[in-house]
Tab-separated table of C-alpha atoms in Angstrom:
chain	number	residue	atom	x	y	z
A	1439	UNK	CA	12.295	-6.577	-21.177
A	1440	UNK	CA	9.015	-8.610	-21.346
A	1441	UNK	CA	6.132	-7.017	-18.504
A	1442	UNK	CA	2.755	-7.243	-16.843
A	1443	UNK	CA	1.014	-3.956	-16.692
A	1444	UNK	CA	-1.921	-4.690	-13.612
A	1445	UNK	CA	-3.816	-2.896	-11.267
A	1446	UNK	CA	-5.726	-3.610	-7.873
A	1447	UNK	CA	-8.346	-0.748	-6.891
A	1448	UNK	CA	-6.737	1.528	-10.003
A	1449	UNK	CA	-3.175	1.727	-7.830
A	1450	UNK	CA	-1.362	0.005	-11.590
A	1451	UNK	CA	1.975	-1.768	-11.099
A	1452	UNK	CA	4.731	-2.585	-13.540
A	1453	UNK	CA	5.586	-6.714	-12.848
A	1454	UNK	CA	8.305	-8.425	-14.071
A	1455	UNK	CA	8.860	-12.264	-13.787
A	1456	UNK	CA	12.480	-12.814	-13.189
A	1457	UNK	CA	11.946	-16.402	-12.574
A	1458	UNK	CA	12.002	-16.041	-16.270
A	1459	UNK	CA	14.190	-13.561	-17.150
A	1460	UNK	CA	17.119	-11.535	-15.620
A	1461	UNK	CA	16.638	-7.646	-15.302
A	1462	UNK	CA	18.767	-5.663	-17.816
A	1463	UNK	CA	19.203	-2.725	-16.204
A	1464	UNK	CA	19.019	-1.474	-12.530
A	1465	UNK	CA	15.818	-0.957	-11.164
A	1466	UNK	CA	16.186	2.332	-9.695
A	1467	UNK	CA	17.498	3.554	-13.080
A	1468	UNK	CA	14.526	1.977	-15.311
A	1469	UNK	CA	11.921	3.087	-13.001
A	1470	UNK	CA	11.246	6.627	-13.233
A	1471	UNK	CA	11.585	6.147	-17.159
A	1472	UNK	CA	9.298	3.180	-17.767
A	1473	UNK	CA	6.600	4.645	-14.830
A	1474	UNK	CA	6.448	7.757	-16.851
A	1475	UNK	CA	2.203	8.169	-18.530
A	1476	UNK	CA	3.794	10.281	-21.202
A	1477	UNK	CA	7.127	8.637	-21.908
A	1478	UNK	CA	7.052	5.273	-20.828
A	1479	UNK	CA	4.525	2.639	-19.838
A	1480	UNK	CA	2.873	4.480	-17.384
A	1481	UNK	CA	2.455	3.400	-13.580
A	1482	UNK	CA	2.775	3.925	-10.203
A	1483	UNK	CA	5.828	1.942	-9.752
A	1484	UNK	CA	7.686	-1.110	-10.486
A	1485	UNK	CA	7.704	-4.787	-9.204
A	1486	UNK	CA	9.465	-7.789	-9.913
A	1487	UNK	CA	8.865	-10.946	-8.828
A	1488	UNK	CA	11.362	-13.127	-7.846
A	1489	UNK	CA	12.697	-16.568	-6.561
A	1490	UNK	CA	12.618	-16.406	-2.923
A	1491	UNK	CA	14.108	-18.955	-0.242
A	1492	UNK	CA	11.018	-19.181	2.669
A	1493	UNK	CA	8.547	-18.377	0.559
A	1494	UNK	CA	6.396	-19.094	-3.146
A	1495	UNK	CA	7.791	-15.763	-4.123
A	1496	UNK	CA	9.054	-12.448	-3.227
A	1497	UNK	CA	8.192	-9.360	-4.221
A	1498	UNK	CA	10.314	-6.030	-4.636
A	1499	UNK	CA	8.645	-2.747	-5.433
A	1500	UNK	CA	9.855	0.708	-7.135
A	1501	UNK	CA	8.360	3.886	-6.435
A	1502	UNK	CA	7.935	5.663	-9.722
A	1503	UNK	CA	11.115	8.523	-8.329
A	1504	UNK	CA	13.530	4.936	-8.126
A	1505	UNK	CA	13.233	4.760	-4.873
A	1506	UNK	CA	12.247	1.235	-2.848
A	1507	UNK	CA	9.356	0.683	-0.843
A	1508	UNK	CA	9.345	-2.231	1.765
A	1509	UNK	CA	5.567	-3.361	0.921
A	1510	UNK	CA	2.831	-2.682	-1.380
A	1511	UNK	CA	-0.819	-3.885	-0.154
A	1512	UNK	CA	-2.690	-3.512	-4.040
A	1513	UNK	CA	0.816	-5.011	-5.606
A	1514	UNK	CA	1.038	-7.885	-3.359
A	1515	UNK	CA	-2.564	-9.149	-4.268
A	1516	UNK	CA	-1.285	-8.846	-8.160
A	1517	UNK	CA	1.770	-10.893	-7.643
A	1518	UNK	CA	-0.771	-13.241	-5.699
A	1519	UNK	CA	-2.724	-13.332	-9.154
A	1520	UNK	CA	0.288	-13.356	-11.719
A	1521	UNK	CA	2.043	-16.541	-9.518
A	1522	UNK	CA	-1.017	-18.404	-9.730
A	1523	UNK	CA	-2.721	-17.627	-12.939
A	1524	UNK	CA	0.284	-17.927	-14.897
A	1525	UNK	CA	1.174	-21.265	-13.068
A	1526	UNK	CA	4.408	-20.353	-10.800
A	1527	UNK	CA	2.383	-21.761	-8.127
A	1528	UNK	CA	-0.631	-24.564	-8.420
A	1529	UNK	CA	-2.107	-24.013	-4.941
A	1530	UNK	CA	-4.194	-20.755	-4.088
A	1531	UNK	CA	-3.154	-20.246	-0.569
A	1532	UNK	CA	0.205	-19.231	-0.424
A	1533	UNK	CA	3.177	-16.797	1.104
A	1534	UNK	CA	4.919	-14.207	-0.394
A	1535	UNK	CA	8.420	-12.245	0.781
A	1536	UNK	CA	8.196	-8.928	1.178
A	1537	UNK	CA	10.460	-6.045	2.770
A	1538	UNK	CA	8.021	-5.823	5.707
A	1539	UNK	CA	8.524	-9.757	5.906
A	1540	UNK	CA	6.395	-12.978	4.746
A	1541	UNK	CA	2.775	-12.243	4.313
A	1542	UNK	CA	0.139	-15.132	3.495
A	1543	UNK	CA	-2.533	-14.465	0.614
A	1544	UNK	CA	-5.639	-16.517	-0.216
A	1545	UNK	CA	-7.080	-16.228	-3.559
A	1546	UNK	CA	-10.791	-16.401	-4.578
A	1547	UNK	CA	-10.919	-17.985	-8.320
A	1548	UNK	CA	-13.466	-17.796	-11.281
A	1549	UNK	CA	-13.328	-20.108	-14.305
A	1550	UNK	CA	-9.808	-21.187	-12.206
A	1551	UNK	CA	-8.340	-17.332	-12.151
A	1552	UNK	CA	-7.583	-15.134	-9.440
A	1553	UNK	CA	-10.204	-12.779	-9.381
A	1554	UNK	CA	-9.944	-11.280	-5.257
A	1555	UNK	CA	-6.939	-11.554	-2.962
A	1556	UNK	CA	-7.324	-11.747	0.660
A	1557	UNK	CA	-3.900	-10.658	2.834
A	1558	UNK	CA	-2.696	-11.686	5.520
A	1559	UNK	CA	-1.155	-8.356	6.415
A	1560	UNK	CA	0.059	-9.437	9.784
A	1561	UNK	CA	0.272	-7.131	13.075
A	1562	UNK	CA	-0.180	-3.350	12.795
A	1563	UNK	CA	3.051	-1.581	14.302
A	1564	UNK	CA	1.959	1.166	16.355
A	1565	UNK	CA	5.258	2.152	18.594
A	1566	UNK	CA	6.560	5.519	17.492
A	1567	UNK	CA	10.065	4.434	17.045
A	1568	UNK	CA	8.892	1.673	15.077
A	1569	UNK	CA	7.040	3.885	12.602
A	1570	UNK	CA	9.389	5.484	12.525
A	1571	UNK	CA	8.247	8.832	13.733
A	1572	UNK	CA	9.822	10.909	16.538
A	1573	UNK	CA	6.061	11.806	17.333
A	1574	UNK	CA	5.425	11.451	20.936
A	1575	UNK	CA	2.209	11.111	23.057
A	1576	UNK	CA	2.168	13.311	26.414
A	1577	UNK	CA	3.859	11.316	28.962
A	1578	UNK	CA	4.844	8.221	27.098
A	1579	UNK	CA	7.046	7.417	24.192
A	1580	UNK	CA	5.488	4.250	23.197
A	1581	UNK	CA	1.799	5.317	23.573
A	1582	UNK	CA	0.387	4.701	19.978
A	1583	UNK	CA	-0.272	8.105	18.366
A	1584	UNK	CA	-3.751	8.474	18.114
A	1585	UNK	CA	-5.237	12.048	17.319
A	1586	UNK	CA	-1.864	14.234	18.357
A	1587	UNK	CA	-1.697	17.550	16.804
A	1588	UNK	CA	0.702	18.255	14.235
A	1589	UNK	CA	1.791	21.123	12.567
A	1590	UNK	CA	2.592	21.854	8.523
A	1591	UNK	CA	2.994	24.857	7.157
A	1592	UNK	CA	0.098	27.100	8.106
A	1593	UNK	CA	-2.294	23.688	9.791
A	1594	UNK	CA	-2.136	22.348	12.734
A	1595	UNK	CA	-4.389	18.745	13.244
A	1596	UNK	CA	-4.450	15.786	14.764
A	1597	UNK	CA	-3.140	12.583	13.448
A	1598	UNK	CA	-3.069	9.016	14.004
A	1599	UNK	CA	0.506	7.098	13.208
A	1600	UNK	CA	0.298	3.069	11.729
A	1601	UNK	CA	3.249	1.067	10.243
A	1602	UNK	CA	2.261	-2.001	8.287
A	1603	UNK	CA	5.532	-2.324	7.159
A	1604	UNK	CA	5.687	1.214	5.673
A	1605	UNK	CA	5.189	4.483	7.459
A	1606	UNK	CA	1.544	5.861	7.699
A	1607	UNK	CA	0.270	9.374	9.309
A	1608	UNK	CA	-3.237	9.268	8.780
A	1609	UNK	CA	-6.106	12.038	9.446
A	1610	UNK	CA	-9.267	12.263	9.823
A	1611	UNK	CA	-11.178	15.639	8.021
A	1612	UNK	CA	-14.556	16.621	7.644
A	1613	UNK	CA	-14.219	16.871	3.912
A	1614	UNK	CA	-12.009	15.611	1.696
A	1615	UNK	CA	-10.519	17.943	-0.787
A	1616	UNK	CA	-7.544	18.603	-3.056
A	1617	UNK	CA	-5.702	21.229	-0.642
A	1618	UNK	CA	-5.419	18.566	1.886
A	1619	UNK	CA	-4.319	15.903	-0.572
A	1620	UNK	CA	-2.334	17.783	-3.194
A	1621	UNK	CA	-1.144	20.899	-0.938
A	1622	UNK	CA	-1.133	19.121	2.534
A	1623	UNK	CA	0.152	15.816	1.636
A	1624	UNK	CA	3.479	16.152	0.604
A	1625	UNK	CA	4.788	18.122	3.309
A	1626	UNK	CA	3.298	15.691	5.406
A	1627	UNK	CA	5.194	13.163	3.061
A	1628	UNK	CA	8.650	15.271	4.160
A	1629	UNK	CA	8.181	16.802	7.641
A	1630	UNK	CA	11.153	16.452	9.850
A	1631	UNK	CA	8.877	14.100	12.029
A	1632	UNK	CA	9.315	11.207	9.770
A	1633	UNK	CA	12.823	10.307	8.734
A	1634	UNK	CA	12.474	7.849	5.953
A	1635	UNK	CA	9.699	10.044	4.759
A	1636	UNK	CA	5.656	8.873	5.257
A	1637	UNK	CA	2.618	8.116	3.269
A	1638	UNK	CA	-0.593	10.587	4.399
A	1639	UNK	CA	-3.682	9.498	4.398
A	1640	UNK	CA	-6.786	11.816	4.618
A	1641	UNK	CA	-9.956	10.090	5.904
A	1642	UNK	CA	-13.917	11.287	5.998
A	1643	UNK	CA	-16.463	8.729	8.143
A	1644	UNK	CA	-19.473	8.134	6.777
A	1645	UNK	CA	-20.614	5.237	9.507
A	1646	UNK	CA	-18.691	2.932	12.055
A	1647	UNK	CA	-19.037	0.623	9.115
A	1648	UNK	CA	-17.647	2.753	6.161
A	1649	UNK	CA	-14.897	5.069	5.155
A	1650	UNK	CA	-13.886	7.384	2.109
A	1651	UNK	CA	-10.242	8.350	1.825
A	1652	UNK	CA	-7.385	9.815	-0.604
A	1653	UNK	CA	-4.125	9.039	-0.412
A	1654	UNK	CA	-0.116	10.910	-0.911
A	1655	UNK	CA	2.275	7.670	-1.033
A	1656	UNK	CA	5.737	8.980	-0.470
A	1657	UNK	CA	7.604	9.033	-3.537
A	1658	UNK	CA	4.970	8.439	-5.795
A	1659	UNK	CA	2.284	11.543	-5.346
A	1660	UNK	CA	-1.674	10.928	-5.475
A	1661	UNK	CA	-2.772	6.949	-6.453
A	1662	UNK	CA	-6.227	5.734	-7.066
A	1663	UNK	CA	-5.398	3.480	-3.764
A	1664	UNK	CA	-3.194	2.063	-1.303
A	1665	UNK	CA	-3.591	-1.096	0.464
A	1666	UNK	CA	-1.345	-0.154	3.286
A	1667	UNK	CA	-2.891	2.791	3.727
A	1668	UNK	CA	-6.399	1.658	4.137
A	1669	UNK	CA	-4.995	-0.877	6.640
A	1670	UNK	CA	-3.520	1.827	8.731
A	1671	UNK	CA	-6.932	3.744	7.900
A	1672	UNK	CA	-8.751	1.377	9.646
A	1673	UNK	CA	-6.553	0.842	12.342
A	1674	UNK	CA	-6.458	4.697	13.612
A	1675	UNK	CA	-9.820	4.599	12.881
A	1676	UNK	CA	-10.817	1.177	14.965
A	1677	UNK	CA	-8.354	2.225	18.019
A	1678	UNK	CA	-9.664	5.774	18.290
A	1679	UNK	CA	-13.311	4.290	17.997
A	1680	UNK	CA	-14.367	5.870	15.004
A	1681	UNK	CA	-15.822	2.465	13.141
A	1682	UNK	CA	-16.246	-1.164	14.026
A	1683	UNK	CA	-13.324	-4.064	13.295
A	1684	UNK	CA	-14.485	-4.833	9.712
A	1685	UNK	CA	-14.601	-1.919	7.773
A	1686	UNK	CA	-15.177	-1.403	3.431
A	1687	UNK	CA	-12.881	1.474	2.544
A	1688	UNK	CA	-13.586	3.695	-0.471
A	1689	UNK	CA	-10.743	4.723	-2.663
A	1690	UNK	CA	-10.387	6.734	-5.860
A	1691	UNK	CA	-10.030	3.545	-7.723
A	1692	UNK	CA	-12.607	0.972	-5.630
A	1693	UNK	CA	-13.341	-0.856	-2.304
A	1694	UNK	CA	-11.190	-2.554	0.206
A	1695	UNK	CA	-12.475	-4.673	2.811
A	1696	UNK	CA	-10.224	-4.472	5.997
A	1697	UNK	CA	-11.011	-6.499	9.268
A	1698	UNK	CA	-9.027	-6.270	12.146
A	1699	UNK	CA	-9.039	-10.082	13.431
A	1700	UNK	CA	-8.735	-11.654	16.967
A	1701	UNK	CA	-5.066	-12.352	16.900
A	1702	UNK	CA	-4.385	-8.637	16.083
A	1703	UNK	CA	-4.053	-9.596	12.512
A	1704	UNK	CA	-5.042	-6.745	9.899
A	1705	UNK	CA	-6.825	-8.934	6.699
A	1706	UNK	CA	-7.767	-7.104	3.350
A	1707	UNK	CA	-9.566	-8.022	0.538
A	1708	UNK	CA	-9.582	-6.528	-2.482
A	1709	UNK	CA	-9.469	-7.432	-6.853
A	1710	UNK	CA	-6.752	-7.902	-8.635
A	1711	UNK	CA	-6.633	-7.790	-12.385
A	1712	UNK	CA	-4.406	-7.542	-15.255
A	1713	UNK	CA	-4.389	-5.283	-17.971
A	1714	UNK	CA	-2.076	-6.199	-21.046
A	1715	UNK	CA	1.288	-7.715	-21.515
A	1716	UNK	CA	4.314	-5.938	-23.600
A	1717	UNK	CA	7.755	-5.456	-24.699
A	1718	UNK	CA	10.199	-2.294	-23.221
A	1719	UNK	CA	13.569	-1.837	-24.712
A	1720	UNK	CA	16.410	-1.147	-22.259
């Protein structure tokens, strides 16, 4: 099976083109093998991109444990820069299918290559039972959940809850460190609150214009970054008024730029780049 290792912000993607080429083998079987760093290629998950029907593509992504995610912020901008620079598409404003639906992506070239990707990542989805989360405000259950105390294992702290097409608790700390990430963040991942499970996000300000964080993506442990997650970063962040509507976020891996536009779009901007081509048996 011919692949595309690439990486946006350090969170590195396996991509397959299957306009080209059929998969051999079920994705959920391949994945954990061929996502392994010791044993296999060596990612945080696999993508293929396909043929799709109302859009220039569509994109399907693996979590490196088999299982599927509905959208992938970092992956999506790759696709955007495979499609184009390997001539799928000619144009460099296009859509792309996704499980959280059909997102729009503008690319910024060099020398006629993708070098940023700009996402459309459409409305933020902020009612609990949307999330989903059965996390309720005082009073209301559709309130968004901005700053409600939670409890895991021996902590109890507020948190904010975002979908952008993929489940997001997010919270805000006064330092950053591994126990919150490493300790903290996957029983966040599988507390009975979320039922198809949750990314956490653990956030320090540093002005109303900037924001460090560290990510736990469900099914997939620490990454270097997650595009969702620094869109529902800035979102909790922006509604609770923490920051301003155009934020950069700093992750492990780099810099996101995430504005939160008039017509209640989220946009991000990030790089895209890719890293070296190869050959897997299946």
């Amino acid at each position: 099976m011919r692949f595309t290792k690439m990486q946006g912000a350090g969170n590195d993607y396996i991509y397959v083109n299957c306009f080209d080429e059929s998969l051999p083998v079920d994705p959920k079987e391949i994945c954990p093998k061929i996502c392994d760093r010791h044993f296999g290629v060596g990612s945080d998950g696999l993508v293929l991109i396909l043929p799709s029907k109302v859009a220039e593509a569509r994109m399907r992504m693996f979590n490196p444990d088999g299982s599927e995610s509905e959208m992938c912020g970092n992956a999506i901008r790759c696709v955007a820069k495979y499609i184009y620079d390997h001539r799928i598409v000619s144009k460099n404003v296009f859509r792309i299918e996704t499980g959280a639906g059909v997102l729009t992506l503008f690319c910024e070239l060099e020398n006629d290559l993708v070098s940023k990707v700009r996402v459309d990542m459409g409305e933020p989805i902020l009612v609990p039972e949307m999330i989903p989360t059965t996390l309720r405000m005082p009073n209301s259950s559709v309130s968004p959940i901005i700053d409600l105390p939670l409890t895991v294992a021996d902590r109890t702290f507020p948190v904010c809850c975002v979908s952008m097409g993929n489940p997001h608790c997010v919270t805000f700390v006064d330092q950053i460190n591994d126990d919150w990430v490493l300790r903290i963040g996957p029983q966040i991942e599988k507390d009975i609150h979320f039922p198809r499970k949750v990314n956490a996000e653990f956030v320090e300000v540093l002005s109303r214009k900037e924001l460090k964080m560290r990510v736990w993506e469900r099914g997939t442990g620490e990454t270097l970054a997650c595009g969702t997650g620094a869109c529902a970063v800035a979102i909790s962040a922006m509604i609770s008024n923490r920051t301003d509507r155009k934020i950069t976020i700093h992750l492990v891996g780099g810099d996101l730029e995430i504005e939160w536009s008039d017509n209640n779009h989220i946009l991000m901007t990030g790089p895209a780049v890719e890293v070296f081509s190869g050959q897997y048996p299946c």
